GROMACS .gro file of C-alpha atoms in nm:
model
  217
    1UNK     CA    1   4.362  -8.597  -3.170
    2UNK     CA    2   4.293  -8.414  -2.875
    3UNK     CA    3   3.964  -8.524  -2.670
    4UNK     CA    4   3.706  -8.231  -2.620
    5UNK     CA    5   3.574  -8.290  -2.264
    6UNK     CA    6   3.184  -8.220  -2.189
    7UNK     CA    7   3.052  -7.981  -1.982
    8UNK     CA    8   2.791  -8.041  -1.757
    9UNK     CA    9   2.455  -7.856  -1.828
   10UNK     CA   10   2.447  -7.681  -1.486
   11UNK     CA   11   2.815  -7.547  -1.534
   12UNK     CA   12   2.731  -7.402  -1.879
   13UNK     CA   13   2.419  -7.236  -1.723
   14UNK     CA   14   2.616  -7.048  -1.452
   15UNK     CA   15   2.859  -6.968  -1.748
   16UNK     CA   16   2.649  -6.818  -1.951
   17UNK     CA   17   2.459  -6.585  -1.653
   18UNK     CA   18   2.816  -6.477  -1.552
   19UNK     CA   19   2.848  -6.364  -1.905
   20UNK     CA   20   2.524  -6.222  -1.884
   21UNK     CA   21   2.618  -5.968  -1.601
   22UNK     CA   22   2.982  -5.878  -1.761
   23UNK     CA   23   2.776  -5.774  -2.022
   24UNK     CA   24   2.538  -5.545  -1.837
   25UNK     CA   25   2.869  -5.363  -1.630
   26UNK     CA   26   3.037  -5.325  -1.979
   27UNK     CA   27   2.721  -5.152  -2.117
   28UNK     CA   28   2.701  -4.958  -1.772
   29UNK     CA   29   3.052  -4.857  -1.798
   30UNK     CA   30   3.023  -4.729  -2.188
   31UNK     CA   31   2.713  -4.536  -2.053
   32UNK     CA   32   2.928  -4.345  -1.798
   33UNK     CA   33   3.229  -4.289  -2.022
   34UNK     CA   34   3.008  -4.136  -2.265
   35UNK     CA   35   2.855  -3.908  -2.023
   36UNK     CA   36   3.234  -3.820  -1.919
   37UNK     CA   37   3.263  -3.717  -2.250
   38UNK     CA   38   2.951  -3.462  -2.301
   39UNK     CA   39   2.734  -3.767  -2.499
   40UNK     CA   40   2.378  -3.805  -2.327
   41UNK     CA   41   2.316  -4.183  -2.295
   42UNK     CA   42   1.937  -4.266  -2.383
   43UNK     CA   43   1.928  -4.644  -2.364
   44UNK     CA   44   1.734  -4.622  -2.007
   45UNK     CA   45   1.511  -4.335  -1.965
   46UNK     CA   46   1.520  -4.161  -1.618
   47UNK     CA   47   1.253  -3.968  -1.446
   48UNK     CA   48   1.436  -3.707  -1.198
   49UNK     CA   49   1.122  -3.511  -1.188
   50UNK     CA   50   1.073  -3.094  -1.283
   51UNK     CA   51   1.366  -2.921  -1.273
   52UNK     CA   52   1.353  -2.653  -0.925
   53UNK     CA   53   1.212  -2.314  -1.021
   54UNK     CA   54   1.174  -1.993  -0.848
   55UNK     CA   55   0.877  -1.914  -0.644
   56UNK     CA   56   0.715  -1.550  -0.773
   57UNK     CA   57   0.452  -1.343  -0.646
   58UNK     CA   58   0.490  -1.523  -0.336
   59UNK     CA   59   0.303  -1.316  -0.032
   60UNK     CA   60   0.603  -1.120   0.191
   61UNK     CA   61   0.582  -1.021   0.513
   62UNK     CA   62   0.578  -0.672   0.572
   63UNK     CA   63   0.848  -0.527   0.747
   64UNK     CA   64   0.769  -0.434   1.112
   65UNK     CA   65   0.730  -0.048   1.144
   66UNK     CA   66   0.882   0.145   1.471
   67UNK     CA   67   0.668   0.323   1.665
   68UNK     CA   68   0.736   0.643   1.498
   69UNK     CA   69   0.624   0.481   1.131
   70UNK     CA   70   0.330   0.358   1.263
   71UNK     CA   71   0.022   0.482   1.070
   72UNK     CA   72  -0.259   0.283   0.889
   73UNK     CA   73  -0.291  -0.032   0.777
   74UNK     CA   74  -0.388  -0.052   0.410
   75UNK     CA   75  -0.363  -0.239   0.118
   76UNK     CA   76  -0.207  -0.126  -0.233
   77UNK     CA   77  -0.128  -0.316  -0.578
   78UNK     CA   78   0.182  -0.354  -0.720
   79UNK     CA   79   0.307  -0.558  -1.025
   80UNK     CA   80   0.384  -0.900  -1.033
   81UNK     CA   81   0.435  -1.155  -1.331
   82UNK     CA   82   0.238  -0.942  -1.537
   83UNK     CA   83  -0.066  -0.895  -1.311
   84UNK     CA   84  -0.170  -0.643  -0.993
   85UNK     CA   85  -0.138  -0.812  -0.641
   86UNK     CA   86  -0.231  -0.672  -0.355
   87UNK     CA   87   0.016  -0.621  -0.072
   88UNK     CA   88  -0.002  -0.496   0.297
   89UNK     CA   89   0.133  -0.105   0.372
   90UNK     CA   90   0.077   0.161   0.631
   91UNK     CA   91   0.010   0.511   0.541
   92UNK     CA   92   0.072   0.821   0.775
   93UNK     CA   93  -0.243   1.033   0.751
   94UNK     CA   94  -0.210   1.416   0.860
   95UNK     CA   95  -0.486   1.527   1.093
   96UNK     CA   96  -0.736   1.780   0.848
   97UNK     CA   97  -1.071   1.867   0.774
   98UNK     CA   98  -1.336   1.590   0.696
   99UNK     CA   99  -1.400   1.727   0.337
  100UNK     CA  100  -0.984   1.691   0.306
  101UNK     CA  101  -0.930   1.364   0.414
  102UNK     CA  102  -1.015   1.175   0.114
  103UNK     CA  103  -0.722   1.337  -0.080
  104UNK     CA  104  -0.472   1.313   0.221
  105UNK     CA  105  -0.552   0.927   0.233
  106UNK     CA  106  -0.500   0.913  -0.138
  107UNK     CA  107  -0.156   1.086  -0.098
  108UNK     CA  108  -0.063   0.820   0.162
  109UNK     CA  109  -0.153   0.554  -0.100
  110UNK     CA  110   0.079   0.728  -0.411
  111UNK     CA  111   0.351   0.788  -0.179
  112UNK     CA  112   0.363   0.389  -0.086
  113UNK     CA  113   0.305   0.283  -0.424
  114UNK     CA  114   0.575   0.481  -0.582
  115UNK     CA  115   0.807   0.362  -0.344
  116UNK     CA  116   1.040   0.086  -0.458
  117UNK     CA  117   0.963  -0.230  -0.321
  118UNK     CA  118   1.194  -0.426  -0.023
  119UNK     CA  119   1.437  -0.627  -0.111
  120UNK     CA  120   1.242  -0.962  -0.012
  121UNK     CA  121   0.970  -0.800  -0.256
  122UNK     CA  122   1.166  -0.736  -0.570
  123UNK     CA  123   1.368  -1.081  -0.533
  124UNK     CA  124   0.971  -1.194  -0.513
  125UNK     CA  125   0.908  -1.031  -0.844
  126UNK     CA  126   0.746  -0.754  -0.723
  127UNK     CA  127   0.747  -0.373  -0.934
  128UNK     CA  128   0.605  -0.077  -0.945
  129UNK     CA  129   0.516   0.199  -1.287
  130UNK     CA  130   0.367   0.482  -1.047
  131UNK     CA  131   0.608   0.724  -1.134
  132UNK     CA  132   0.795   0.899  -0.773
  133UNK     CA  133   0.656   1.258  -0.649
  134UNK     CA  134   0.289   1.245  -0.819
  135UNK     CA  135   0.067   1.432  -0.591
  136UNK     CA  136  -0.307   1.480  -0.578
  137UNK     CA  137  -0.558   1.673  -0.433
  138UNK     CA  138  -0.932   1.708  -0.407
  139UNK     CA  139  -1.229   1.855  -0.638
  140UNK     CA  140  -1.189   2.182  -0.813
  141UNK     CA  141  -1.529   2.389  -0.811
  142UNK     CA  142  -1.763   2.258  -1.074
  143UNK     CA  143  -1.616   1.864  -1.000
  144UNK     CA  144  -1.803   1.607  -0.856
  145UNK     CA  145  -1.707   1.574  -0.485
  146UNK     CA  146  -1.529   1.270  -0.449
  147UNK     CA  147  -1.288   1.382  -0.784
  148UNK     CA  148  -0.932   1.307  -0.705
  149UNK     CA  149  -0.680   1.516  -0.930
  150UNK     CA  150  -0.362   1.383  -0.993
  151UNK     CA  151  -0.050   1.628  -1.087
  152UNK     CA  152  -0.007   1.420  -1.413
  153UNK     CA  153  -0.286   1.354  -1.643
  154UNK     CA  154  -0.438   1.004  -1.579
  155UNK     CA  155  -0.427   0.928  -1.957
  156UNK     CA  156  -0.024   1.017  -1.955
  157UNK     CA  157   0.048   0.704  -1.701
  158UNK     CA  158   0.127   0.384  -1.843
  159UNK     CA  159  -0.143   0.148  -1.869
  160UNK     CA  160  -0.014  -0.114  -1.544
  161UNK     CA  161   0.056   0.260  -1.356
  162UNK     CA  162  -0.281   0.371  -1.398
  163UNK     CA  163  -0.417   0.058  -1.289
  164UNK     CA  164  -0.267   0.019  -0.973
  165UNK     CA  165  -0.352   0.358  -0.922
  166UNK     CA  166  -0.733   0.301  -0.991
  167UNK     CA  167  -0.731  -0.031  -0.854
  168UNK     CA  168  -0.570   0.095  -0.492
  169UNK     CA  169  -0.780   0.383  -0.427
  170UNK     CA  170  -1.107   0.196  -0.553
  171UNK     CA  171  -1.040  -0.035  -0.324
  172UNK     CA  172  -0.974   0.231  -0.018
  173UNK     CA  173  -1.155   0.517   0.181
  174UNK     CA  174  -1.031   0.753  -0.096
  175UNK     CA  175  -1.352   0.642  -0.296
  176UNK     CA  176  -1.708   0.556  -0.274
  177UNK     CA  177  -1.647   0.184  -0.193
  178UNK     CA  178  -1.796   0.101  -0.523
  179UNK     CA  179  -1.512  -0.036  -0.754
  180UNK     CA  180  -1.467   0.282  -0.899
  181UNK     CA  181  -1.257   0.615  -0.840
  182UNK     CA  182  -1.294   0.977  -1.005
  183UNK     CA  183  -0.948   1.093  -1.115
  184UNK     CA  184  -0.863   1.424  -1.311
  185UNK     CA  185  -0.594   1.582  -1.413
  186UNK     CA  186  -0.385   1.906  -1.370
  187UNK     CA  187  -0.606   2.089  -1.614
  188UNK     CA  188  -0.923   2.195  -1.618
  189UNK     CA  189  -1.053   1.877  -1.828
  190UNK     CA  190  -1.334   1.699  -1.699
  191UNK     CA  191  -1.286   1.446  -1.486
  192UNK     CA  192  -1.394   1.068  -1.560
  193UNK     CA  193  -1.479   0.777  -1.354
  194UNK     CA  194  -1.244   0.477  -1.368
  195UNK     CA  195  -1.333   0.093  -1.249
  196UNK     CA  196  -1.116  -0.166  -1.131
  197UNK     CA  197  -1.222  -0.493  -1.310
  198UNK     CA  198  -1.062  -0.848  -1.322
  199UNK     CA  199  -0.934  -0.822  -1.663
  200UNK     CA  200  -0.788  -0.489  -1.553
  201UNK     CA  201  -0.623  -0.702  -1.205
  202UNK     CA  202  -0.525  -1.005  -1.421
  203UNK     CA  203  -0.362  -0.799  -1.736
  204UNK     CA  204  -0.321  -0.448  -1.663
  205UNK     CA  205  -0.018  -0.429  -1.917
  206UNK     CA  206  -0.301  -0.465  -2.186
  207UNK     CA  207  -0.614  -0.416  -2.045
  208UNK     CA  208  -0.667  -0.019  -1.932
  209UNK     CA  209  -0.908   0.064  -1.661
  210UNK     CA  210  -1.253   0.147  -1.845
  211UNK     CA  211  -1.373   0.520  -1.792
  212UNK     CA  212  -1.676   0.739  -1.867
  213UNK     CA  213  -1.695   1.063  -1.808
  214UNK     CA  214  -1.787   1.177  -1.444
  215UNK     CA  215  -2.116   1.349  -1.371
  216UNK     CA  216  -2.249   1.572  -1.105
  217UNK     CA  217  -2.048   1.850  -0.960
   0.00000   0.00000   0.00000
């Protein structure tokens, strides 16, 4: 009969520890194998932080205008992430009579609002809904003196486009500075006073600028 030799306790402990290490290595190798087969190992959850996201509506430095393109610094509202965001622009305002200056400033604002945003602005999410070629003129006889008449009926503009126009005009020298602007269309209908509110700025696609019938004239 073969005689079994007793294994010292210390040696048995070392062998048990080595066996445990080998098992852990085997589990790690199995996890790697499963990942390579497209199967996600879930034994040990790992937090690598949130996935990187694109920064939208971040401020974009305006392009430096040339000497020939320098003009009056203004701010206009563009659309970004379903809200209105003010961006810096410059407008060229030709010399004219004081009573016509309001309409000249308004035309300059319309022109820059309807232009496509720069490449950097588009990448940041900026867009515009103001139709190109929109014109503006001053009041007709019987209109309040601060009326601005558009070549398109204000009610025919999209809700975001109208919000851009109202909030840009009401925040400029084209209006009285009370947060409102009087707009009319190309026909003889009575102009209306539109207001730019916080709700309009934050949700221009859902909230149309509130308006009331303009009085005076």
